Amino acid sequence: MTKIIPFKAVRPTRDKAGLVASRPYEDYTAGELTAQLEYNPFSFLHIINPGYKFQHTTTGEKRFHLVKNRFLEFKEDHIFIKDETPCYYIYKIIARNNTFCGIIAATSVEDYEQNHIKRHEDTISLRENLFKDYLKVVGFNTEPVLLTYPDSKVIDDIITSEVQKRPEYEFSTYNKELHYLWKIDSPEIIEKIKAEFAAMPQVYIADGHHRCASSYLLAKESKAANPNHTGEEPYNFFMSFLIPESELQIHEFSRLVKDLNGLSKEEFLVQLDEWFRIENRGLEVYYPSKKHHFNMYLDGEFYSLYLRRTNYEFTDSLSSLDTFILYEKILKPVLGIEDLRHDSRIAYVHSKNDLIEIKTLVDQGKFAVGFGMLPITVDEIKQVADEGLTMPPKSTYIEPKLRSGLTIYEF
């Protein structure tokens, strides 16, 4: 049973939604960021980059307080409004190749604690606590955690009906995406949605593990400080965007390594031969066609690597993941990459960037070798989560990627 409820969103007025909404901060180049801050006074970037107002860079708790001040200014200037009653929000993104549509809601941290919200990635305690401290100071959450649930005819039918109405927001972005948002405030429909989610034994985190963990830490801390805690306080929930499993788009990350760990090309290939059947494809760009097949680009040539299944033992869902196999049989023992998060010798490129980019980076001498594989599936994510396991870092690049500032959850 999952507790996924409506909430009173703080959000832009209809006329300013397209101006307020921003991509994640790290997605902007320095030039793009400067242009947005200089020429768009309504951009949400002004809130998360509050020192720009004074042409001064701030960090730590001082920055957190300035973020809160910028947020309050947006409310005072009526750029933001707050809905009077709790609502669900339908959010739809039409991208070049995909359409995503789901429900923005508030989700219980208790479900996260009790593993009704299942996770498949490890989190870093330093990041968890840093973001927990940030949330505690600013008092709001603007980046929904992406959750996925089994396809539901009840929710599909509600969405199909509601999107026939005029949306609250409808705007385009520079990357040629269309964004729509509808507000659901009908008590009858709200109860149907709430009941349908409550009937689901679990949902799964697709993207946002650290945000979940930080919200849980904040709730735990707030509960300890509140002698009148009831469990219904806003700090007991975090904002989420829930989409059906059939709409989740999962891409893979390719791996690039700067050197062969002291091995010659020939020595490296000999070591790989123990676990993989290797075929030199020359200049033919090779893409894997099935699980446990990998592509490799080395010294100006493409290779296919097929796992020798007679040698390899599958013991659980994690051991069958291609990202795990690549780590266990090549990256760690042969190339000496122990720490996939912090080793400076390894880098990642998600598959939305073409394999030719891998070739270019290796040809330029920035890396010695690159590896690619098929993306992980939704079922694999669920199996790993159900078994209480965690995937290697950078196992998935998941879409949709949401705009910040369209709905804000206060606590």
Tab-separated table of C-alpha atoms in Angstrom:
chain	number	residue	atom	x	y	z
A	1	MET	CA	0.000	0.000	0.000
A	2	THR	CA	1.424	3.380	-0.997
A	3	LYS	CA	0.306	6.757	0.277
A	4	ILE	CA	0.402	9.186	-2.633
A	5	ILE	CA	-1.695	12.265	-2.005
A	6	PRO	CA	-2.615	15.646	-3.516
A	7	PHE	CA	-0.975	18.848	-2.266
A	8	LYS	CA	-1.233	22.630	-2.571
A	9	ALA	CA	1.430	23.509	-5.114
A	10	VAL	CA	3.208	26.820	-5.293
A	11	ARG	CA	3.514	27.477	-9.021
A	12	PRO	CA	3.909	30.213	-11.617
A	13	THR	CA	0.982	32.214	-12.872
A	14	ARG	CA	-0.284	30.973	-16.216
A	15	ASP	CA	1.370	33.761	-18.220
A	16	LYS	CA	4.829	33.160	-16.761
A	17	ALA	CA	5.095	29.355	-16.631
A	18	GLY	CA	7.265	29.056	-19.729
A	19	LEU	CA	9.566	31.812	-18.500
A	20	VAL	CA	9.932	30.381	-14.996
A	21	ALA	CA	10.547	26.737	-15.917
A	22	SER	CA	14.211	25.786	-16.188
A	23	ARG	CA	16.302	22.752	-16.970
A	24	PRO	CA	18.470	21.298	-14.186
A	25	TYR	CA	21.163	23.803	-13.259
A	26	GLU	CA	24.045	21.576	-14.356
A	27	ASP	CA	22.581	21.208	-17.871
A	28	TYR	CA	23.378	24.821	-18.766
A	29	THR	CA	26.644	25.943	-20.262
A	30	ALA	CA	28.213	29.025	-18.661
A	31	GLY	CA	27.015	31.137	-21.581
A	32	GLU	CA	23.452	29.814	-21.435
A	33	LEU	CA	23.294	30.365	-17.703
A	34	THR	CA	24.518	33.945	-17.994
A	35	ALA	CA	22.016	34.691	-20.760
A	36	GLN	CA	19.090	33.317	-18.732
A	37	LEU	CA	20.071	35.240	-15.614
A	38	GLU	CA	20.751	38.447	-17.551
A	39	TYR	CA	17.705	38.558	-19.807
A	40	ASN	CA	14.993	36.491	-18.092
A	41	PRO	CA	14.049	37.945	-14.681
A	42	PHE	CA	11.392	35.247	-14.203
A	43	SER	CA	13.684	32.217	-14.605
A	44	PHE	CA	13.738	29.803	-11.690
A	45	LEU	CA	17.511	29.940	-12.085
A	46	HIS	CA	17.420	33.222	-10.141
A	47	ILE	CA	16.183	31.275	-7.124
A	48	ILE	CA	18.748	28.482	-7.248
A	49	ASN	CA	21.556	30.897	-8.180
A	50	PRO	CA	20.668	33.644	-5.696
A	51	GLY	CA	24.070	35.315	-5.540
A	52	TYR	CA	23.694	36.590	-9.111
A	53	LYS	CA	21.615	39.481	-7.794
A	54	PHE	CA	24.734	40.779	-6.038
A	55	GLN	CA	27.251	39.477	-8.591
A	56	HIS	CA	28.593	37.334	-5.784
A	57	THR	CA	29.061	33.569	-5.460
A	58	THR	CA	27.810	32.064	-2.199
A	59	THR	CA	28.036	28.553	-0.775
A	60	GLY	CA	26.799	26.522	2.161
A	61	GLU	CA	24.109	27.667	4.559
A	62	LYS	CA	24.485	31.281	3.464
A	63	ARG	CA	23.468	30.276	-0.044
A	64	PHE	CA	20.542	28.230	1.315
A	65	HIS	CA	19.136	31.319	3.066
A	66	LEU	CA	19.513	33.406	-0.094
A	67	VAL	CA	17.674	30.729	-2.066
A	68	LYS	CA	14.807	31.018	0.403
A	69	ASN	CA	14.845	34.810	0.089
A	70	ARG	CA	14.663	34.686	-3.715
A	71	PHE	CA	11.785	32.202	-3.458
A	72	LEU	CA	9.890	34.503	-1.077
A	73	GLU	CA	10.467	37.417	-3.461
A	74	PHE	CA	8.903	35.443	-6.311
A	75	LYS	CA	5.869	34.869	-4.093
A	76	GLU	CA	5.721	38.508	-2.985
A	77	ASP	CA	5.912	39.696	-6.598
A	78	HIS	CA	3.051	37.336	-7.524
A	79	ILE	CA	5.191	35.413	-9.976
A	80	PHE	CA	4.185	32.411	-7.870
A	81	ILE	CA	0.733	31.580	-6.578
A	82	LYS	CA	-0.403	28.773	-4.273
A	83	ASP	CA	-3.429	26.591	-4.894
A	84	GLU	CA	-6.110	26.901	-2.242
A	85	THR	CA	-6.971	23.200	-2.091
A	86	PRO	CA	-4.834	20.065	-2.453
A	87	CYS	CA	-4.583	18.915	-6.071
A	88	TYR	CA	-2.978	16.301	-8.238
A	89	TYR	CA	-1.255	17.656	-11.334
A	90	ILE	CA	-1.027	15.960	-14.706
A	91	TYR	CA	2.235	16.828	-16.435
A	92	LYS	CA	2.831	15.976	-20.092
A	93	ILE	CA	6.006	16.380	-22.127
A	94	ILE	CA	6.063	15.904	-25.883
A	95	ALA	CA	9.681	15.530	-26.983
A	96	ARG	CA	11.068	14.835	-30.432
A	97	ASN	CA	10.895	11.062	-30.137
A	98	ASN	CA	8.849	10.393	-26.998
A	99	THR	CA	5.801	11.517	-25.076
A	100	PHE	CA	5.663	11.287	-21.285
A	101	CYS	CA	2.573	11.835	-19.168
A	102	GLY	CA	2.106	11.270	-15.462
A	103	ILE	CA	0.908	12.666	-12.152
A	104	ILE	CA	2.722	15.038	-9.795
A	105	ALA	CA	1.819	14.272	-6.185
A	106	ALA	CA	3.137	14.134	-2.618
A	107	THR	CA	4.544	10.749	-1.580
A	108	SER	CA	5.021	9.396	1.929
A	109	VAL	CA	8.529	9.065	3.380
A	110	GLU	CA	7.154	6.267	5.558
A	111	ASP	CA	6.638	4.216	2.401
A	112	TYR	CA	10.282	4.858	1.540
A	113	GLU	CA	11.344	3.742	5.033
A	114	GLN	CA	9.227	0.587	4.825
A	115	ASN	CA	10.460	-0.252	1.320
A	116	HIS	CA	7.098	0.242	-0.379
A	117	ILE	CA	9.061	2.706	-2.496
A	118	LYS	CA	11.807	0.474	-3.822
A	119	ARG	CA	15.285	1.651	-4.736
A	120	HIS	CA	17.993	0.208	-6.954
A	121	GLU	CA	20.914	2.603	-6.378
A	122	ASP	CA	23.241	3.332	-3.494
A	123	THR	CA	23.317	6.863	-2.104
A	124	ILE	CA	26.191	8.856	-0.671
A	125	SER	CA	25.618	9.984	2.924
A	126	LEU	CA	27.448	13.284	2.379
A	127	ARG	CA	25.079	14.222	-0.456
A	128	GLU	CA	22.063	13.016	1.507
A	129	ASN	CA	22.884	15.220	4.474
A	130	LEU	CA	23.847	18.228	2.374
A	131	PHE	CA	20.523	18.194	0.555
A	132	LYS	CA	18.668	17.501	3.824
A	133	ASP	CA	20.230	20.652	5.295
A	134	TYR	CA	19.288	22.559	2.148
A	135	LEU	CA	15.656	21.438	2.378
A	136	LYS	CA	15.500	22.312	6.067
A	137	VAL	CA	16.557	25.900	5.402
A	138	VAL	CA	14.634	26.669	2.200
A	139	GLY	CA	11.439	24.855	3.211
A	140	PHE	CA	10.433	23.711	-0.250
A	141	ASN	CA	11.091	21.054	-2.861
A	142	THR	CA	10.991	21.839	-6.565
A	143	GLU	CA	12.548	18.734	-8.158
A	144	PRO	CA	10.106	15.803	-8.167
A	145	VAL	CA	11.470	12.318	-7.622
A	146	LEU	CA	10.674	10.227	-10.698
A	147	LEU	CA	8.681	7.154	-9.657
A	148	THR	CA	7.215	4.450	-11.859
A	149	TYR	CA	4.198	2.232	-11.256
A	150	PRO	CA	2.515	-0.691	-13.071
A	151	ASP	CA	0.283	0.509	-15.878
A	152	SER	CA	-3.185	1.274	-14.513
A	153	LYS	CA	-6.320	1.523	-16.620
A	154	VAL	CA	-8.017	3.559	-13.893
A	155	ILE	CA	-5.308	6.229	-13.925
A	156	ASP	CA	-4.952	6.075	-17.718
A	157	ASP	CA	-8.679	6.703	-18.147
A	158	ILE	CA	-8.599	9.648	-15.715
A	159	ILE	CA	-5.647	11.211	-17.512
A	160	THR	CA	-7.256	10.666	-20.929
A	161	SER	CA	-10.378	12.459	-19.737
A	162	GLU	CA	-8.625	15.311	-17.922
A	163	VAL	CA	-6.280	16.230	-20.775
A	164	GLN	CA	-9.297	17.048	-22.951
A	165	LYS	CA	-9.720	20.162	-20.808
A	166	ARG	CA	-7.787	23.391	-21.182
A	167	PRO	CA	-4.379	23.002	-19.506
A	168	GLU	CA	-3.148	25.359	-16.830
A	169	TYR	CA	0.135	25.600	-18.752
A	170	GLU	CA	1.066	25.050	-22.365
A	171	PHE	CA	4.455	26.201	-23.615
A	172	SER	CA	7.382	25.263	-25.834
A	173	THR	CA	11.080	25.185	-24.999
A	174	TYR	CA	14.213	25.893	-27.010
A	175	ASN	CA	14.888	22.185	-27.509
A	176	LYS	CA	11.498	21.884	-29.247
A	177	GLU	CA	9.652	20.173	-26.408
A	178	LEU	CA	6.022	20.903	-25.586
A	179	HIS	CA	5.041	21.057	-21.914
A	180	TYR	CA	1.505	20.868	-20.504
A	181	LEU	CA	0.112	20.877	-16.981
A	182	TRP	CA	-3.447	20.225	-15.809
A	183	LYS	CA	-4.759	20.648	-12.279
A	184	ILE	CA	-7.043	17.971	-10.773
A	185	ASP	CA	-9.094	19.467	-7.951
A	186	SER	CA	-12.297	17.402	-8.191
A	187	PRO	CA	-12.746	15.584	-4.829
A	188	GLU	CA	-14.279	12.588	-6.595
A	189	ILE	CA	-11.400	12.157	-9.037
A	190	ILE	CA	-8.839	12.826	-6.319
A	191	GLU	CA	-10.260	9.965	-4.255
A	192	LYS	CA	-10.142	7.614	-7.258
A	193	ILE	CA	-6.484	8.397	-7.873
A	194	LYS	CA	-5.600	8.135	-4.186
A	195	ALA	CA	-7.358	4.763	-3.900
A	196	GLU	CA	-5.711	3.390	-7.044
A	197	PHE	CA	-2.242	4.268	-5.790
A	198	ALA	CA	-3.096	2.927	-2.320
A	199	ALA	CA	-3.918	-0.438	-3.904
A	200	MET	CA	-0.391	-0.739	-5.311
A	201	PRO	CA	1.892	-2.739	-2.995
A	202	GLN	CA	4.945	-0.810	-4.181
A	203	VAL	CA	6.269	1.715	-6.657
A	204	TYR	CA	9.859	2.082	-7.849
A	205	ILE	CA	12.322	4.951	-7.880
A	206	ALA	CA	13.422	5.615	-11.440
A	207	ASP	CA	15.463	8.751	-10.765
A	208	GLY	CA	16.050	10.734	-7.570
A	209	HIS	CA	17.448	8.318	-4.976
A	210	HIS	CA	19.329	11.067	-3.129
A	211	ARG	CA	16.262	13.320	-3.048
A	212	CYS	CA	14.236	10.484	-1.482
A	213	ALA	CA	16.914	9.769	1.077
A	214	SER	CA	17.300	13.453	1.971
A	215	SER	CA	13.558	13.908	2.409
A	216	TYR	CA	13.487	10.863	4.668
A	217	LEU	CA	16.327	12.264	6.801
A	218	LEU	CA	14.544	15.603	7.092
A	219	ALA	CA	11.293	13.914	8.128
A	220	LYS	CA	13.121	11.831	10.732
A	221	GLU	CA	14.814	14.911	12.160
A	222	SER	CA	11.608	16.972	12.104
A	223	LYS	CA	9.664	14.198	13.816
A	224	ALA	CA	12.215	14.027	16.638
A	225	ALA	CA	11.922	17.785	17.147
A	226	ASN	CA	8.107	17.825	17.130
A	227	PRO	CA	6.455	16.502	20.327
A	228	ASN	CA	3.058	16.767	18.631
A	229	HIS	CA	4.046	14.782	15.535
A	230	THR	CA	1.031	13.169	13.819
A	231	GLY	CA	2.527	11.781	10.604
A	232	GLU	CA	0.442	14.107	8.431
A	233	GLU	CA	2.751	17.124	8.584
A	234	PRO	CA	4.050	18.268	5.179
A	235	TYR	CA	7.594	17.192	6.106
A	236	ASN	CA	6.361	13.594	6.024
A	237	PHE	CA	6.026	13.760	2.239
A	238	PHE	CA	8.120	14.637	-0.792
A	239	MET	CA	7.099	15.702	-4.277
A	240	SER	CA	7.117	13.017	-6.948
A	241	PHE	CA	6.273	12.598	-10.612
A	242	LEU	CA	4.717	9.197	-11.241
A	243	ILE	CA	4.586	7.665	-14.706
A	244	PRO	CA	3.553	4.171	-15.822
A	245	GLU	CA	6.294	1.649	-16.481
A	246	SER	CA	5.438	1.532	-20.187
A	247	GLU	CA	6.400	5.207	-20.607
A	248	LEU	CA	9.742	5.076	-18.814
A	249	GLN	CA	12.657	5.496	-21.218
A	250	ILE	CA	15.930	3.928	-20.114
A	251	HIS	CA	19.223	4.563	-21.879
A	252	GLU	CA	22.663	3.184	-21.138
A	253	PHE	CA	25.888	4.914	-20.207
A	254	SER	CA	28.986	3.999	-22.203
A	255	ARG	CA	32.248	3.667	-20.276
A	256	LEU	CA	35.481	5.377	-21.312
A	257	VAL	CA	38.846	4.578	-19.686
A	258	LYS	CA	41.946	6.744	-20.073
A	259	ASP	CA	44.573	3.972	-20.245
A	260	LEU	CA	44.988	0.187	-20.383
A	261	ASN	CA	46.448	-0.036	-16.874
A	262	GLY	CA	49.977	-0.624	-18.141
A	263	LEU	CA	48.993	-3.342	-20.617
A	264	SER	CA	49.784	-3.389	-24.301
A	265	LYS	CA	46.861	-3.709	-26.700
A	266	GLU	CA	47.723	-7.370	-27.293
A	267	GLU	CA	48.044	-8.176	-23.575
A	268	PHE	CA	44.720	-6.442	-22.912
A	269	LEU	CA	42.897	-8.476	-25.584
A	270	VAL	CA	44.395	-11.719	-24.285
A	271	GLN	CA	43.056	-10.996	-20.802
A	272	LEU	CA	39.587	-10.218	-22.181
A	273	ASP	CA	39.588	-13.513	-24.090
A	274	GLU	CA	39.161	-15.454	-20.845
A	275	TRP	CA	35.614	-14.181	-20.394
A	276	PHE	CA	34.603	-12.921	-23.825
A	277	ARG	CA	34.515	-14.127	-27.395
A	278	ILE	CA	36.155	-11.257	-29.280
A	279	GLU	CA	35.652	-10.268	-32.907
A	280	ASN	CA	37.472	-7.393	-34.580
A	281	ARG	CA	34.910	-5.385	-36.590
A	282	GLY	CA	37.418	-2.938	-38.019
A	283	LEU	CA	35.735	0.319	-39.020
A	284	GLU	CA	32.249	-1.227	-38.872
A	285	VAL	CA	30.274	0.547	-36.135
A	286	TYR	CA	29.002	-2.318	-33.999
A	287	TYR	CA	25.949	-2.009	-31.744
A	288	PRO	CA	25.065	-4.921	-29.424
A	289	SER	CA	21.889	-6.769	-30.385
A	290	LYS	CA	21.288	-8.730	-27.174
A	291	LYS	CA	22.116	-8.881	-23.487
A	292	HIS	CA	25.669	-9.822	-22.485
A	293	HIS	CA	27.012	-8.506	-25.784
A	294	PHE	CA	29.253	-5.426	-25.617
A	295	ASN	CA	30.884	-3.115	-28.091
A	296	MET	CA	34.417	-1.861	-27.627
A	297	TYR	CA	36.405	0.791	-29.463
A	298	LEU	CA	40.170	0.446	-29.178
A	299	ASP	CA	43.077	1.778	-31.236
A	300	GLY	CA	40.973	2.886	-34.200
A	301	GLU	CA	38.848	-0.267	-34.451
A	302	PHE	CA	35.496	-1.553	-33.216
A	303	TYR	CA	35.178	-4.920	-31.482
A	304	SER	CA	32.273	-7.087	-30.386
A	305	LEU	CA	32.593	-8.861	-27.039
A	306	TYR	CA	30.285	-11.804	-26.305
A	307	LEU	CA	30.242	-13.108	-22.749
A	308	ARG	CA	31.321	-16.752	-22.515
A	309	ARG	CA	28.304	-18.053	-20.593
A	310	THR	CA	29.913	-21.432	-19.934
A	311	ASN	CA	32.472	-19.639	-17.760
A	312	TYR	CA	30.202	-17.118	-16.030
A	313	GLU	CA	27.760	-18.000	-13.249
A	314	PHE	CA	24.523	-16.036	-12.817
A	315	THR	CA	23.699	-16.050	-9.112
A	316	ASP	CA	21.130	-13.236	-8.784
A	317	SER	CA	19.601	-10.355	-10.721
A	318	LEU	CA	22.651	-8.162	-10.150
A	319	SER	CA	25.101	-10.688	-11.574
A	320	SER	CA	23.160	-10.739	-14.846
A	321	LEU	CA	23.356	-6.964	-15.387
A	322	ASP	CA	25.688	-5.952	-18.194
A	323	THR	CA	27.021	-3.020	-16.169
A	324	PHE	CA	27.954	-5.428	-13.373
A	325	ILE	CA	29.557	-7.933	-15.768
A	326	LEU	CA	31.625	-5.189	-17.384
A	327	TYR	CA	32.815	-4.008	-13.975
A	328	GLU	CA	33.529	-7.460	-12.534
A	329	LYS	CA	35.305	-8.911	-15.571
A	330	ILE	CA	37.004	-5.932	-17.253
A	331	LEU	CA	36.988	-2.621	-15.421
A	332	LYS	CA	38.095	-3.858	-11.992
A	333	PRO	CA	40.356	-6.868	-12.606
A	334	VAL	CA	41.930	-5.841	-15.921
A	335	LEU	CA	41.841	-2.039	-15.986
A	336	GLY	CA	42.170	-1.491	-12.241
A	337	ILE	CA	39.022	0.641	-11.819
A	338	GLU	CA	37.852	-0.049	-8.255
A	339	ASP	CA	35.758	3.060	-7.558
A	340	LEU	CA	33.289	3.725	-10.353
A	341	ARG	CA	32.188	7.020	-8.816
A	342	HIS	CA	35.470	8.735	-8.104
A	343	ASP	CA	38.281	7.175	-10.155
A	344	SER	CA	39.517	9.918	-12.481
A	345	ARG	CA	40.486	7.353	-15.113
A	346	ILE	CA	36.883	6.531	-16.009
A	347	ALA	CA	34.183	8.677	-17.613
A	348	TYR	CA	30.629	8.094	-18.802
A	349	VAL	CA	28.683	9.156	-21.886
A	350	HIS	CA	24.979	8.386	-22.068
A	351	SER	CA	23.665	6.802	-25.223
A	352	LYS	CA	21.695	9.864	-26.276
A	353	ASN	CA	25.130	10.908	-27.499
A	354	ASP	CA	26.032	8.732	-30.466
A	355	LEU	CA	28.646	5.963	-30.366
A	356	ILE	CA	30.614	8.106	-32.792
A	357	GLU	CA	31.327	10.429	-29.859
A	358	ILE	CA	33.084	7.516	-28.142
A	359	LYS	CA	35.147	6.966	-31.280
A	360	THR	CA	36.019	10.657	-31.457
A	361	LEU	CA	37.167	10.856	-27.838
A	362	VAL	CA	39.364	7.776	-28.204
A	363	ASP	CA	40.763	8.933	-31.557
A	364	GLN	CA	41.651	12.284	-29.978
A	365	GLY	CA	43.733	10.473	-27.375
A	366	LYS	CA	41.607	11.586	-24.428
A	367	PHE	CA	40.773	7.937	-23.671
A	368	ALA	CA	42.314	4.601	-24.585
A	369	VAL	CA	39.193	2.458	-24.812
A	370	GLY	CA	35.419	2.759	-24.760
A	371	PHE	CA	32.682	0.198	-23.998
A	372	GLY	CA	28.953	0.137	-24.783
A	373	MET	CA	26.028	-2.195	-24.099
A	374	LEU	CA	22.257	-2.431	-24.336
A	375	PRO	CA	20.212	-0.411	-21.841
A	376	ILE	CA	18.888	-2.002	-18.685
A	377	THR	CA	15.151	-2.776	-18.745
A	378	VAL	CA	12.379	-1.815	-16.330
A	379	ASP	CA	12.046	-5.461	-15.331
A	380	GLU	CA	15.750	-5.619	-14.453
A	381	ILE	CA	15.432	-2.498	-12.306
A	382	LYS	CA	12.484	-4.055	-10.482
A	383	GLN	CA	14.223	-7.396	-9.975
A	384	VAL	CA	17.307	-5.737	-8.491
A	385	ALA	CA	15.139	-3.573	-6.218
A	386	ASP	CA	12.941	-6.493	-5.148
A	387	GLU	CA	16.032	-8.479	-4.139
A	388	GLY	CA	17.323	-5.535	-2.094
A	389	LEU	CA	20.390	-5.118	-4.307
A	390	THR	CA	21.935	-2.022	-5.866
A	391	MET	CA	23.248	-1.458	-9.346
A	392	PRO	CA	26.723	-0.154	-10.184
A	393	PRO	CA	26.892	3.648	-10.568
A	394	LYS	CA	25.832	5.045	-13.947
A	395	SER	CA	23.831	1.959	-14.891
A	396	THR	CA	20.912	3.952	-16.270
A	397	TYR	CA	20.128	7.276	-17.899
A	398	ILE	CA	16.391	7.655	-17.428
A	399	GLU	CA	13.874	9.960	-19.074
A	400	PRO	CA	11.850	12.079	-18.721
A	401	LYS	CA	14.016	14.849	-17.310
A	402	LEU	CA	11.717	17.398	-15.708
A	403	ARG	CA	11.706	21.198	-15.686
A	404	SER	CA	12.206	22.905	-12.339
A	405	GLY	CA	9.823	25.542	-10.983
A	406	LEU	CA	6.480	24.392	-12.403
A	407	THR	CA	5.201	22.897	-9.153
A	408	ILE	CA	6.796	23.493	-5.768
A	409	TYR	CA	6.076	21.562	-2.601
A	410	GLU	CA	6.287	23.513	0.655
A	411	PHE	CA	6.761	21.941	4.090
